[in-house]
XYZ file of C-alpha atoms in Angstrom:
786
model
C -271.312 -33.036 -179.762
C -274.234 -33.973 -177.612
C -273.497 -32.552 -174.186
C -275.172 -32.632 -170.794
C -276.120 -28.972 -171.352
C -277.944 -29.999 -174.468
C -279.691 -32.694 -172.687
C -280.937 -30.256 -170.057
C -282.148 -27.861 -172.724
C -284.024 -30.550 -174.405
C -285.683 -31.609 -171.097
C -286.698 -28.043 -170.498
C -288.318 -27.722 -173.946
C -290.168 -31.038 -173.274
C -291.431 -29.723 -169.971
C -292.898 -26.510 -171.660
C -294.635 -28.777 -174.244
C -296.216 -30.767 -171.455
C -297.313 -27.642 -169.698
C -298.981 -26.389 -172.911
C -300.784 -29.667 -173.323
C -298.848 -30.523 -176.379
C -298.218 -34.161 -177.563
C -294.736 -35.420 -176.919
C -294.494 -38.232 -179.283
C -292.794 -37.199 -182.490
C -294.333 -38.581 -185.723
C -292.716 -41.797 -186.970
C -291.971 -42.430 -190.580
C -293.707 -45.717 -190.105
C -297.002 -44.083 -189.184
C -297.604 -43.460 -192.949
C -298.511 -46.641 -194.689
C -297.445 -46.565 -198.426
C -298.081 -49.627 -200.593
C -294.872 -51.154 -201.983
C -296.550 -51.451 -205.434
C -299.897 -50.876 -207.058
C -300.153 -54.623 -207.776
C -299.820 -56.021 -204.228
C -302.386 -55.692 -201.430
C -301.182 -55.199 -197.841
C -297.510 -54.972 -198.603
C -295.983 -51.666 -197.382
C -292.781 -49.946 -197.646
C -290.898 -50.321 -194.252
C -288.863 -47.215 -193.903
C -289.341 -47.454 -190.086
C -287.138 -50.520 -189.963
C -284.432 -48.722 -191.667
C -284.883 -45.759 -189.342
C -284.818 -48.092 -186.259
C -281.835 -50.219 -187.485
C -279.785 -47.282 -188.346
C -280.242 -45.640 -184.885
C -278.622 -48.846 -183.397
C -275.883 -49.185 -186.072
C -274.940 -45.537 -185.848
C -274.526 -45.804 -182.097
C -272.397 -48.899 -182.551
C -270.140 -47.719 -185.463
C -269.918 -43.975 -184.501
C -269.045 -42.865 -188.084
C -270.734 -41.466 -191.080
C -272.356 -43.919 -193.451
C -272.445 -44.210 -197.178
C -275.901 -44.587 -198.849
C -275.439 -48.386 -199.583
C -274.368 -48.810 -195.900
C -277.588 -47.026 -194.853
C -279.789 -49.298 -196.986
C -277.963 -52.478 -196.156
C -277.654 -51.969 -192.483
C -281.152 -50.700 -192.431
C -282.298 -54.272 -193.490
C -280.151 -56.136 -190.969
C -281.793 -59.016 -189.339
C -280.037 -58.330 -186.031
C -278.711 -54.856 -185.907
C -277.601 -55.269 -182.312
C -275.583 -58.495 -182.708
C -274.437 -58.254 -186.278
C -270.643 -57.938 -186.848
C -270.110 -55.106 -189.362
C -266.797 -54.938 -191.030
C -266.488 -54.139 -194.722
C -265.071 -56.923 -196.811
C -264.975 -59.409 -193.844
C -268.398 -59.825 -192.117
C -271.293 -61.915 -193.437
C -274.429 -59.749 -193.072
C -277.804 -61.421 -192.417
C -280.308 -59.339 -194.281
C -284.090 -59.146 -194.756
C -284.889 -58.248 -198.328
C -288.087 -56.421 -199.249
C -288.771 -58.600 -202.253
C -287.646 -61.296 -204.837
C -287.754 -61.287 -208.579
C -287.090 -64.286 -210.846
C -286.893 -64.510 -214.706
C -288.329 -67.553 -216.368
C -285.039 -69.373 -217.090
C -283.864 -69.301 -213.541
C -287.313 -69.343 -211.971
C -287.900 -72.951 -212.969
C -285.041 -74.161 -210.745
C -285.804 -71.697 -207.946
C -289.415 -72.816 -207.886
C -288.608 -76.450 -207.999
C -286.133 -75.867 -204.969
C -288.890 -73.863 -203.133
C -291.325 -76.688 -203.596
C -288.788 -78.933 -201.822
C -288.624 -76.553 -198.890
C -292.129 -77.431 -197.559
C -293.501 -73.967 -197.614
C -297.041 -73.000 -198.872
C -296.428 -69.235 -199.365
C -293.645 -66.975 -200.287
C -292.615 -64.969 -197.175
C -291.950 -61.762 -199.155
C -293.484 -60.345 -202.298
C -292.082 -62.316 -205.330
C -292.572 -62.070 -208.955
C -291.697 -64.271 -211.999
C -291.075 -62.783 -215.465
C -291.207 -64.572 -218.750
C -288.530 -62.889 -220.761
C -285.670 -65.325 -221.428
C -287.293 -68.039 -223.616
C -288.467 -66.004 -226.588
C -286.045 -66.438 -229.527
C -285.635 -63.546 -231.957
C -286.337 -64.766 -235.564
C -288.479 -62.572 -237.726
C -290.200 -59.955 -235.518
C -292.075 -59.361 -232.240
C -295.564 -60.780 -232.837
C -294.588 -64.084 -234.659
C -291.591 -64.719 -232.377
C -293.916 -64.405 -229.356
C -296.517 -66.773 -230.802
C -293.810 -69.314 -231.630
C -292.353 -69.094 -228.051
C -295.647 -69.603 -226.396
C -296.268 -72.787 -228.450
C -292.653 -74.129 -227.877
C -292.554 -73.246 -224.158
C -296.144 -73.977 -223.274
C -295.321 -76.608 -220.584
C -292.708 -74.320 -219.014
C -295.060 -71.424 -218.947
C -297.900 -73.592 -217.495
C -295.536 -74.668 -214.781
C -294.619 -71.179 -213.961
C -298.113 -69.912 -214.010
C -299.490 -72.682 -211.752
C -296.513 -72.581 -209.354
C -296.759 -68.834 -208.967
C -300.561 -69.154 -208.329
C -299.950 -72.123 -205.856
C -297.418 -70.197 -203.729
C -298.723 -66.649 -203.911
C -296.408 -65.048 -206.458
C -296.993 -62.476 -209.160
C -296.705 -63.776 -212.752
C -295.760 -61.694 -215.757
C -296.709 -63.542 -218.927
C -294.700 -63.919 -222.061
C -294.662 -60.561 -223.880
C -294.734 -58.474 -220.692
C -291.182 -57.424 -221.072
C -287.712 -57.833 -219.602
C -287.702 -58.471 -215.744
C -285.549 -55.433 -214.964
C -287.656 -53.005 -216.932
C -290.845 -54.367 -215.287
C -289.239 -53.995 -211.886
C -288.231 -50.444 -212.622
C -291.734 -49.602 -213.826
C -293.671 -51.340 -211.094
C -291.710 -52.534 -207.940
C -288.476 -50.677 -207.372
C -288.443 -47.816 -204.739
C -285.784 -45.785 -203.083
C -284.207 -47.349 -200.038
C -285.425 -50.831 -200.776
C -283.538 -54.043 -200.822
C -284.332 -56.731 -203.516
C -282.596 -59.769 -204.747
C -283.245 -61.292 -208.205
C -282.193 -64.443 -209.943
C -280.465 -62.458 -212.820
C -277.139 -60.756 -212.771
C -278.523 -57.569 -214.123
C -280.937 -57.104 -211.172
C -278.963 -53.980 -210.115
C -280.902 -51.978 -212.735
C -283.145 -51.058 -209.923
C -280.341 -48.900 -208.517
C -281.536 -46.321 -210.954
C -284.510 -45.792 -208.390
C -282.118 -45.812 -205.334
C -282.783 -49.454 -204.535
C -280.072 -51.938 -203.502
C -280.892 -54.813 -206.018
C -278.613 -57.800 -206.165
C -278.246 -60.705 -208.641
C -278.281 -64.032 -206.716
C -278.729 -67.775 -207.546
C -282.128 -69.412 -207.077
C -281.103 -70.935 -203.793
C -280.642 -67.482 -202.283
C -284.073 -66.601 -203.640
C -285.455 -69.684 -201.955
C -284.048 -68.717 -198.648
C -285.661 -65.344 -198.680
C -288.986 -66.777 -199.955
C -288.759 -69.234 -197.064
C -288.357 -66.455 -194.459
C -284.610 -67.120 -193.882
C -282.269 -64.142 -193.824
C -280.162 -63.607 -196.967
C -276.473 -63.868 -196.238
C -274.144 -61.302 -198.099
C -270.506 -60.708 -197.380
C -270.377 -57.061 -196.223
C -269.453 -55.147 -199.376
C -266.765 -52.636 -199.661
C -267.855 -49.337 -201.206
C -266.560 -47.788 -204.450
C -267.604 -44.140 -204.768
C -268.006 -42.660 -208.343
C -267.998 -38.875 -208.131
C -269.727 -37.336 -211.069
C -269.068 -33.668 -211.855
C -270.104 -31.539 -214.863
C -273.208 -32.235 -216.978
C -273.928 -34.793 -219.663
C -274.764 -33.506 -223.205
C -274.522 -33.983 -226.917
C -273.681 -37.541 -227.996
C -272.684 -38.604 -224.623
C -275.114 -40.709 -222.729
C -275.344 -42.365 -219.198
C -274.254 -45.566 -221.116
C -270.909 -43.970 -221.612
C -270.439 -43.481 -217.869
C -270.550 -47.205 -217.098
C -268.477 -47.952 -220.277
C -265.888 -45.699 -218.970
C -266.125 -47.165 -215.399
C -265.891 -50.722 -216.830
C -262.626 -49.658 -218.497
C -261.270 -48.300 -215.204
C -262.299 -51.173 -212.910
C -262.127 -54.096 -215.459
C -264.522 -57.183 -215.186
C -263.354 -57.990 -211.753
C -262.563 -54.625 -210.261
C -265.885 -54.244 -208.560
C -265.905 -57.752 -207.051
C -266.971 -57.653 -203.419
C -268.078 -54.054 -203.529
C -271.067 -51.776 -204.230
C -270.592 -48.933 -206.654
C -272.117 -45.871 -205.305
C -272.672 -42.838 -207.677
C -272.659 -39.288 -206.185
C -271.846 -35.680 -206.882
C -273.503 -32.793 -208.763
C -273.277 -34.589 -212.097
C -276.057 -37.001 -210.931
C -278.602 -34.295 -211.446
C -278.041 -34.306 -215.270
C -278.885 -37.995 -215.569
C -282.481 -39.343 -216.114
C -283.809 -41.937 -213.773
C -283.738 -44.538 -216.644
C -280.180 -43.388 -217.565
C -279.129 -44.121 -213.890
C -280.740 -47.638 -214.304
C -278.633 -48.189 -217.391
C -275.403 -47.449 -215.497
C -276.490 -49.662 -212.552
C -277.545 -52.503 -214.912
C -274.224 -52.774 -216.580
C -272.399 -52.550 -213.212
C -272.749 -56.333 -213.336
C -270.048 -56.553 -215.872
C -267.387 -55.187 -213.402
C -268.347 -57.869 -210.889
C -269.992 -55.459 -208.478
C -272.404 -56.547 -205.895
C -274.698 -53.839 -207.084
C -274.666 -50.174 -207.976
C -276.962 -47.351 -206.967
C -277.794 -43.659 -207.001
C -279.052 -41.324 -204.229
C -282.623 -40.330 -204.292
C -283.120 -37.234 -206.465
C -285.789 -35.266 -208.419
C -285.354 -37.331 -211.534
C -286.433 -40.369 -209.589
C -289.428 -38.412 -208.238
C -290.307 -37.467 -211.846
C -290.124 -41.171 -212.951
C -292.152 -42.395 -210.018
C -294.922 -39.922 -210.857
C -294.835 -40.834 -214.544
C -295.395 -44.432 -213.451
C -298.328 -43.675 -211.247
C -296.360 -44.000 -207.986
C -296.502 -40.406 -206.761
C -297.321 -41.556 -203.242
C -293.932 -43.500 -203.118
C -292.196 -40.342 -204.447
C -293.675 -38.224 -201.632
C -292.778 -40.844 -199.058
C -289.156 -41.084 -200.247
C -288.935 -37.249 -199.999
C -290.012 -37.447 -196.408
C -287.311 -40.000 -195.831
C -284.623 -38.356 -198.100
C -282.084 -37.881 -195.289
C -281.551 -41.661 -195.293
C -281.520 -41.896 -199.019
C -278.260 -40.199 -199.570
C -274.781 -40.661 -198.121
C -273.704 -38.889 -194.998
C -271.300 -35.952 -195.375
C -267.744 -37.144 -194.876
C -268.757 -40.822 -195.511
C -265.593 -42.813 -196.378
C -265.212 -45.034 -199.469
C -262.733 -47.699 -200.179
C -261.912 -46.402 -203.490
C -262.998 -43.134 -205.178
C -263.348 -42.566 -208.968
C -263.781 -39.091 -210.435
C -265.578 -38.553 -213.814
C -266.260 -35.179 -215.315
C -269.327 -35.594 -217.411
C -268.726 -32.465 -219.397
C -265.465 -34.002 -220.623
C -266.654 -37.565 -221.120
C -266.945 -38.644 -224.686
C -268.922 -41.562 -226.150
C -267.212 -44.911 -225.787
C -267.343 -48.291 -227.527
C -266.330 -51.328 -225.574
C -265.237 -54.746 -226.818
C -264.800 -57.043 -228.692
C -265.117 -60.194 -226.528
C -265.146 -58.395 -223.202
C -267.156 -55.567 -221.825
C -264.193 -53.805 -220.170
C -262.102 -53.058 -223.243
C -263.222 -49.400 -223.299
C -262.141 -47.091 -226.111
C -263.188 -43.470 -226.569
C -264.902 -42.896 -229.819
C -262.225 -40.521 -231.072
C -259.729 -43.313 -230.907
C -261.906 -46.135 -231.927
C -261.321 -46.200 -235.674
C -257.559 -46.366 -235.083
C -258.056 -49.368 -232.810
C -260.292 -51.077 -235.367
C -257.632 -50.744 -237.964
C -254.730 -51.581 -235.561
C -256.469 -54.789 -234.391
C -257.752 -55.793 -237.816
C -261.286 -56.065 -236.429
C -263.873 -56.656 -239.190
C -264.806 -53.056 -240.245
C -268.159 -53.767 -241.828
C -271.104 -53.788 -239.361
C -273.407 -56.641 -240.136
C -276.016 -55.850 -237.612
C -276.795 -52.979 -235.189
C -279.082 -53.944 -232.178
C -280.644 -51.452 -229.755
C -282.835 -52.036 -226.721
C -282.601 -54.815 -224.131
C -282.899 -54.488 -220.406
C -280.000 -52.082 -220.400
C -281.194 -49.385 -222.868
C -284.751 -49.576 -223.836
C -286.166 -46.566 -222.096
C -288.526 -44.180 -223.765
C -285.571 -41.733 -223.649
C -283.307 -44.166 -225.445
C -285.972 -44.809 -228.156
C -286.698 -41.119 -228.711
C -283.083 -40.307 -229.101
C -282.396 -43.125 -231.439
C -285.463 -42.260 -233.497
C -284.250 -38.698 -233.755
C -281.082 -40.008 -235.588
C -283.303 -42.232 -237.877
C -285.267 -39.235 -238.784
C -282.224 -37.172 -239.732
C -281.080 -39.958 -241.901
C -284.543 -40.278 -243.535
C -284.599 -36.485 -244.209
C -281.372 -36.928 -246.197
C -282.675 -40.076 -248.003
C -280.205 -42.465 -246.436
C -280.857 -46.124 -246.086
C -279.518 -48.472 -243.361
C -276.171 -50.027 -244.314
C -276.513 -52.707 -241.558
C -279.423 -54.855 -240.352
C -281.050 -52.945 -237.425
C -283.166 -54.369 -234.686
C -285.040 -52.790 -231.823
C -286.031 -54.578 -228.599
C -288.562 -52.776 -226.361
C -287.892 -53.444 -222.752
C -291.418 -53.743 -221.794
C -295.051 -53.928 -223.030
C -295.484 -50.397 -221.664
C -292.565 -49.108 -223.563
C -293.501 -50.887 -226.717
C -297.079 -49.548 -226.523
C -295.989 -46.081 -225.760
C -293.394 -45.860 -228.670
C -296.065 -47.416 -231.025
C -298.669 -44.811 -230.039
C -295.997 -41.964 -230.441
C -294.990 -43.043 -233.923
C -291.438 -44.281 -233.061
C -292.050 -47.888 -234.264
C -293.205 -46.487 -237.635
C -290.019 -44.471 -237.776
C -287.815 -47.441 -237.163
C -289.680 -49.785 -239.470
C -289.965 -47.192 -242.270
C -286.169 -47.117 -242.166
C -285.943 -50.840 -242.435
C -285.587 -51.759 -238.806
C -287.031 -54.840 -237.191
C -288.908 -54.482 -233.865
C -288.481 -57.645 -231.807
C -290.511 -59.045 -229.061
C -290.519 -57.481 -225.578
C -287.907 -59.916 -224.303
C -284.168 -60.521 -223.850
C -283.679 -61.988 -227.313
C -280.133 -61.540 -228.864
C -278.796 -60.032 -225.665
C -278.649 -63.594 -224.030
C -278.205 -65.524 -227.196
C -281.871 -66.040 -228.037
C -281.169 -65.144 -231.651
C -281.743 -67.387 -234.708
C -279.189 -65.524 -236.729
C -279.004 -66.441 -240.348
C -276.921 -63.839 -242.074
C -273.452 -65.264 -241.281
C -272.160 -68.830 -240.966
C -270.761 -69.997 -237.729
C -267.026 -69.375 -237.703
C -267.268 -66.507 -240.147
C -265.527 -63.398 -238.749
C -267.879 -60.382 -238.554
C -268.774 -57.336 -236.426
C -271.968 -56.371 -234.678
C -272.711 -53.504 -232.386
C -275.203 -53.430 -229.643
C -276.654 -51.303 -226.739
C -276.591 -54.376 -224.674
C -274.443 -55.064 -221.578
C -272.549 -58.216 -222.179
C -270.475 -59.364 -225.128
C -268.471 -62.444 -224.151
C -267.400 -64.696 -227.057
C -270.425 -66.274 -228.650
C -272.732 -64.527 -226.241
C -275.257 -63.115 -228.720
C -275.277 -65.563 -231.692
C -273.231 -68.524 -230.598
C -270.624 -67.679 -233.164
C -267.228 -67.415 -231.600
C -266.047 -65.389 -234.544
C -268.518 -62.569 -234.022
C -266.869 -59.392 -232.798
C -269.454 -57.910 -230.594
C -269.040 -54.239 -229.546
C -271.115 -52.373 -226.881
C -272.115 -48.692 -227.109
C -275.046 -46.363 -226.500
C -278.169 -46.618 -228.712
C -277.170 -43.398 -230.207
C -273.861 -44.559 -231.513
C -275.347 -47.872 -232.503
C -277.988 -46.254 -234.599
C -275.718 -43.785 -236.317
C -273.175 -46.597 -237.142
C -275.958 -48.689 -238.547
C -276.416 -45.916 -241.238
C -272.686 -45.761 -241.855
C -272.306 -49.596 -241.946
C -268.748 -49.373 -240.608
C -267.116 -49.253 -237.275
C -264.665 -46.535 -238.324
C -267.439 -43.903 -238.643
C -267.520 -41.088 -235.948
C -270.987 -39.345 -236.051
C -269.440 -36.427 -234.102
C -266.881 -35.547 -236.783
C -267.584 -37.576 -239.922
C -269.944 -36.998 -242.885
C -272.216 -39.262 -244.841
C -273.600 -38.561 -248.277
C -277.393 -38.102 -248.662
C -279.487 -39.176 -251.660
C -278.901 -35.652 -253.139
C -275.250 -36.386 -253.367
C -274.419 -33.770 -250.762
C -272.532 -34.552 -247.511
C -274.136 -33.984 -244.269
C -273.236 -34.660 -240.541
C -275.712 -35.849 -237.912
C -276.765 -33.142 -235.408
C -276.825 -34.099 -231.719
C -279.439 -36.607 -230.825
C -282.466 -35.330 -228.843
C -285.291 -37.183 -227.038
C -287.728 -37.011 -224.181
C -286.827 -38.293 -220.813
C -290.516 -39.259 -220.192
C -293.437 -39.414 -222.657
C -295.179 -36.070 -222.773
C -298.561 -37.778 -223.176
C -297.755 -40.325 -220.400
C -297.165 -43.996 -220.620
C -299.506 -46.286 -222.445
C -299.743 -49.485 -220.420
C -300.543 -51.626 -223.502
C -301.949 -55.021 -222.895
C -302.593 -56.393 -219.457
C -300.023 -59.264 -219.041
C -299.963 -59.611 -215.213
C -301.566 -62.518 -213.404
C -301.857 -61.964 -209.685
C -302.162 -64.982 -207.391
C -305.769 -66.225 -206.829
C -307.558 -65.720 -203.535
C -308.086 -69.412 -203.134
C -304.757 -71.234 -203.857
C -305.562 -74.574 -202.269
C -307.080 -76.122 -205.444
C -304.242 -75.029 -207.695
C -302.312 -78.049 -209.074
C -298.665 -77.374 -210.155
C -298.158 -78.647 -213.674
C -295.176 -81.005 -213.904
C -295.268 -83.937 -216.245
C -293.129 -86.865 -215.013
C -292.262 -87.657 -218.635
C -291.178 -84.105 -219.487
C -287.730 -83.499 -221.005
C -287.879 -79.822 -219.798
C -289.079 -80.090 -216.219
C -287.860 -82.489 -213.512
C -288.560 -82.597 -209.863
C -285.348 -82.431 -207.673
C -283.862 -85.143 -205.667
C -281.704 -84.134 -202.598
C -277.903 -84.262 -203.032
C -276.091 -86.621 -200.676
C -274.454 -85.182 -197.581
C -270.703 -85.328 -197.095
C -269.594 -88.869 -196.063
C -267.271 -87.551 -193.523
C -264.188 -89.082 -195.219
C -261.055 -87.329 -196.385
C -261.166 -87.158 -200.255
C -258.281 -88.953 -201.951
C -257.226 -89.827 -205.482
C -259.764 -87.369 -207.039
C -259.134 -86.942 -210.826
C -259.039 -83.426 -212.309
C -261.922 -83.360 -214.601
C -260.448 -80.298 -216.474
C -257.817 -77.740 -215.806
C -259.482 -74.690 -217.376
C -257.206 -72.204 -219.141
C -258.170 -68.506 -219.088
C -261.513 -66.788 -218.860
C -264.349 -69.086 -217.714
C -267.683 -67.463 -217.443
C -271.025 -68.931 -216.526
C -271.619 -69.046 -220.310
C -268.603 -71.415 -220.492
C -269.795 -73.494 -217.596
C -273.510 -73.619 -218.506
C -274.212 -72.353 -221.978
C -277.243 -70.296 -222.866
C -278.975 -70.114 -226.231
C -280.593 -73.520 -227.132
C -279.823 -74.811 -223.706
C -282.184 -72.376 -222.026
C -285.128 -74.793 -222.714
C -283.570 -77.275 -220.258
C -283.294 -74.876 -217.320
C -286.007 -76.767 -215.403
C -284.422 -80.218 -216.011
C -281.237 -80.687 -214.208
C -280.252 -83.982 -215.855
C -280.710 -82.716 -219.387
C -278.998 -79.339 -218.906
C -276.096 -81.022 -217.224
C -275.025 -82.199 -220.639
C -273.684 -78.711 -221.324
C -271.533 -78.625 -218.230
C -268.206 -76.839 -219.051
C -268.467 -77.617 -222.650
C -267.237 -74.021 -223.412
C -264.246 -74.204 -221.084
C -260.837 -74.508 -222.644
C -258.794 -77.557 -221.586
C -255.242 -76.280 -220.723
C -253.884 -79.738 -221.832
C -254.888 -79.339 -225.526
C -256.281 -75.832 -226.006
C -259.577 -77.374 -226.930
C -263.207 -77.037 -225.675
C -265.210 -80.083 -224.575
C -262.321 -82.585 -224.938
C -260.818 -84.030 -221.796
C -259.116 -87.343 -220.905
C -260.797 -89.911 -218.877
C -258.239 -90.829 -216.320
C -259.704 -94.258 -215.923
C -260.136 -95.323 -219.511
C -257.443 -93.179 -221.097
C -259.884 -92.070 -223.785
C -260.782 -88.504 -224.672
C -264.388 -87.385 -224.611
C -266.760 -84.593 -223.688
C -266.566 -82.919 -220.234
C -270.167 -83.897 -219.039
C -269.741 -87.417 -220.413
C -266.398 -87.875 -218.611
C -267.782 -86.450 -215.375
C -270.892 -88.767 -215.619
C -268.653 -91.665 -216.099
C -266.687 -90.830 -212.864
C -270.014 -90.383 -210.981
C -271.190 -93.822 -212.092
C -267.947 -95.241 -210.922
C -268.360 -93.624 -207.477
C -265.423 -91.304 -208.182
C -265.652 -87.717 -207.057
C -263.715 -85.235 -209.075
C -262.342 -81.548 -209.027
C -262.046 -78.723 -211.464
C -259.042 -76.426 -211.653
C -259.853 -72.806 -212.848
C -258.259 -69.475 -213.354
C -259.054 -65.969 -212.179
C -262.577 -64.612 -211.711
C -263.966 -67.966 -212.371
C -267.749 -67.873 -212.931
C -267.936 -64.311 -213.900
C -271.097 -63.239 -215.805
C -274.694 -64.519 -215.285
C -276.221 -65.358 -211.951
C -277.307 -68.696 -213.340
C -277.052 -71.334 -210.533
C -277.075 -74.137 -213.075
C -273.330 -73.434 -213.368
C -273.124 -74.771 -209.822
C -275.928 -77.258 -209.896
C -274.420 -79.138 -213.001
C -271.003 -80.033 -211.454
C -272.708 -81.059 -208.277
C -275.159 -83.289 -210.085
C -272.392 -84.838 -212.139
C -270.460 -85.814 -208.928
C -268.052 -83.070 -208.455
C -266.738 -82.292 -205.091
C -264.604 -79.127 -205.448
C -263.897 -76.167 -207.740
C -260.379 -74.951 -207.094
C -259.364 -71.689 -208.725
C -257.254 -68.614 -208.404
C -260.341 -66.481 -207.718
C -264.227 -66.504 -207.992
C -266.756 -64.133 -209.133
C -269.083 -63.437 -206.147
C -272.381 -64.944 -207.165
C -270.819 -68.082 -208.606
C -268.894 -68.689 -205.450
C -272.082 -68.394 -203.354
C -274.063 -70.622 -205.714
C -271.329 -73.384 -205.355
C -271.571 -73.234 -201.592
C -275.337 -73.447 -201.678
C -275.209 -76.631 -203.605
C -272.833 -78.352 -201.237
C -269.687 -77.874 -203.476
C -266.319 -76.933 -202.098
C -265.359 -73.541 -203.524
C -261.669 -73.197 -202.802
C -258.884 -70.898 -203.888
C -255.246 -71.243 -204.199
C -253.549 -69.419 -201.276
C -250.857 -68.499 -203.613
C -252.472 -67.870 -207.040
C -249.172 -69.051 -208.706
C -249.884 -72.533 -207.506
C -252.409 -72.901 -210.340
C -249.331 -73.446 -212.512
C -248.299 -76.531 -210.466
C -251.469 -78.328 -211.347
C -251.452 -80.662 -214.176
C -254.542 -81.825 -216.149
C -253.810 -85.474 -215.439
C -253.256 -84.975 -211.660
C -255.056 -86.919 -208.911
C -255.551 -85.022 -205.713
C -256.218 -85.490 -201.989
C -257.874 -82.707 -199.992
C -256.630 -82.591 -196.483
C -258.386 -80.687 -193.594
C -262.076 -81.334 -194.124
C -262.346 -83.116 -190.774
C -261.328 -79.852 -189.104
C -263.119 -77.610 -191.660
C -263.423 -74.142 -190.041
C -263.731 -70.529 -190.977
C -260.394 -68.999 -191.986
C -258.562 -72.295 -191.799
C -256.774 -73.345 -194.889
C -256.844 -76.803 -196.397
C -254.065 -78.681 -198.091
C -254.182 -80.111 -201.639
C -251.808 -82.936 -202.521
C -251.362 -82.957 -206.152
C -250.182 -86.404 -207.268
C -248.564 -86.149 -210.739
C -248.510 -88.953 -213.263
C -244.722 -89.080 -213.161
C -244.855 -90.088 -209.508
C -243.927 -86.579 -208.110
C -246.244 -84.612 -205.889
C -246.870 -80.986 -204.781
C -248.493 -79.963 -201.524
C -250.536 -76.692 -202.106
C -252.310 -74.528 -199.543
C -255.937 -73.844 -200.292
C -257.953 -70.959 -198.798
C -261.721 -70.514 -198.591
C -264.328 -68.092 -197.520
C -266.839 -70.403 -195.806
C -268.358 -69.355 -192.565
C -269.821 -71.533 -189.893
C -273.314 -71.617 -191.585
C -271.875 -72.410 -195.071
C -269.804 -75.249 -193.638
C -273.097 -76.714 -192.459
C -274.399 -76.628 -195.986
C -271.455 -78.541 -197.198
C -271.852 -81.158 -194.516
C -275.563 -81.506 -195.145
C -275.064 -81.908 -198.880
C -276.657 -78.423 -199.783
C -278.249 -75.391 -198.216
C -281.641 -76.776 -199.215
C -281.001 -80.129 -197.415
C -280.166 -78.118 -194.240
C -283.362 -76.063 -194.698
C -285.513 -79.140 -195.085
C -283.935 -80.950 -192.160
C -284.532 -77.996 -189.832
C -288.213 -77.626 -191.055
C -288.746 -81.321 -190.389
C -287.273 -81.044 -186.895
C -289.364 -78.058 -186.063
C -292.649 -79.913 -187.196
C -291.772 -83.082 -185.305
């Protein structure tokens, strides 16, 4: 307790210092200027802002803070006036940086161009990783992608140059690995237009996946708005060893929390077990936290982060973080909304899936589950790498298993692919002989890109509809996610387990207990994998694939061809007409899981991510119609004919008829892609009405001027019928916390009145009225310049 006696003693000590001629001003953390990255001039880490903000917030809250609270509140736009209540308040935050991948960057940059700014307000980078399709191998696949996607890459290269953004060319690697290697730092706040942006939590950074409209806000110097997250603590004890890897931590957590258990919360890892995890291992855990719906995940600053920063030539940042370490860990006695305990010494390897990343099974019980559920036992393909598991440590551990197999004359029983996460990782494992090890065993090294993880896989070994099993070290395994085959059973595990099972060729093999037969006819059992956390000879940077913005940007012309079928300049959406919506047809009543993959498919559709009209032809084509149990077949309530969802929606739009979608729980889980919100808006939709939303998708809908509404009573979903027409009452008095009423008019002449809830705040209501957040931004900019 700070008492008057303490105050007097401090004053006496200060007087003695003055008498001795000593300086009275204590050094400030901000007196030291440390660059945010080695690639950006004049951009410094702002620990002083965190220090100053926390002094204000601590005085207001009078309680210990978790680590995530320290970083978030340290980035508040207005620490004095900001309301701070977990799960309730909307925080206005000032992120340190923005990152975009090429598929989402197209729309983000097109929106930014509409905002009237000439320079991004914060450091921003664009990464070309999503548009490279895996076919035959890294070099040829990259060459093919550069040719096919030339106009998109030219647009991104010129737009980034024009507006002062860093550009990572095709072949650089996956956005999240590049961020970890070059831009992430302890205590930072970043948003990225990809749901696995939380990967940077492995370096103690709060990094959140968002839609492109959020990125545009921050690039345009507007505070980023985030509902104040709850905090889930995961206390790690014991020590990780043997076949158990950091991947198994998040596979276990996914099983505990499910795909929606982290919604509205940050998952914060803590405890003595943290010290046994490598920095890249912590990044793996944070990366896949997206699969439980968490806002983000992160770890406290520790020595493993220091080691990684120094290995990536950022020792100055490591030293700076050490000086700020008191604010890079949770306070003692900090309170969590939920606490999970995991003993790493007792944790066994897990395999999750199929069809959902939260179906978690310990390895010792997995063979039994395979047989019980009649999952295809043969493994057609094993795939390691991706943004989740492509570190040097992952590659060396996997290679150690391949070498054991080679020593016993074993051949791969399954196809086996390796995806390096970055050009730096690829060059380093090439130099150190690991690529030779993989290829000698029959493995295929793919391009430094997302590839099969996001559906960019020209798979030829099975026919569509053929039941089969694959196992990956990726993060997401929704139906059809990797190869567009709904019959593919995709399982998720660590690279170690994937590699071992690729030599067995079957899901029922347990490398901890089971034996294989070598070429000499003798049985053998794999020894524990081993690897190096960091390359002993340091990282080889490989080819220089980074394009900084030029000094003179005035002469740069952004490349957009008016005749292009891949890029299209945006037209503003119309504002709300002020009328009560009546007789709106239900476009589709969606049954069951509806992810962003169902709403806006990836794979071959990725090429249209910069052309809103063309990509809208995939709107909701994967959603299951509750009326008939089929995808992309809905009844046109005007003509009575059945047709595709986007075609029916477009018909309504052309007739001047707005429409609604009815959805189930956790609607819009998965990717951050804002196209899943842009498309229904473009096609004339007014409202998406569901039992519950995934966080990013709900925000994306609001940003585009859509009504994101939930049934006040989730059971009312069952009252809705696919052929209903609806009225939405209460828009004339639209206000935070005030429910609306849906009148469902059934075809038999009966009706139901249903209460609808929403989470709009005052600012978001203005987005709706203006037609979109971008419309409101442009109107304000115009008013200021007038």
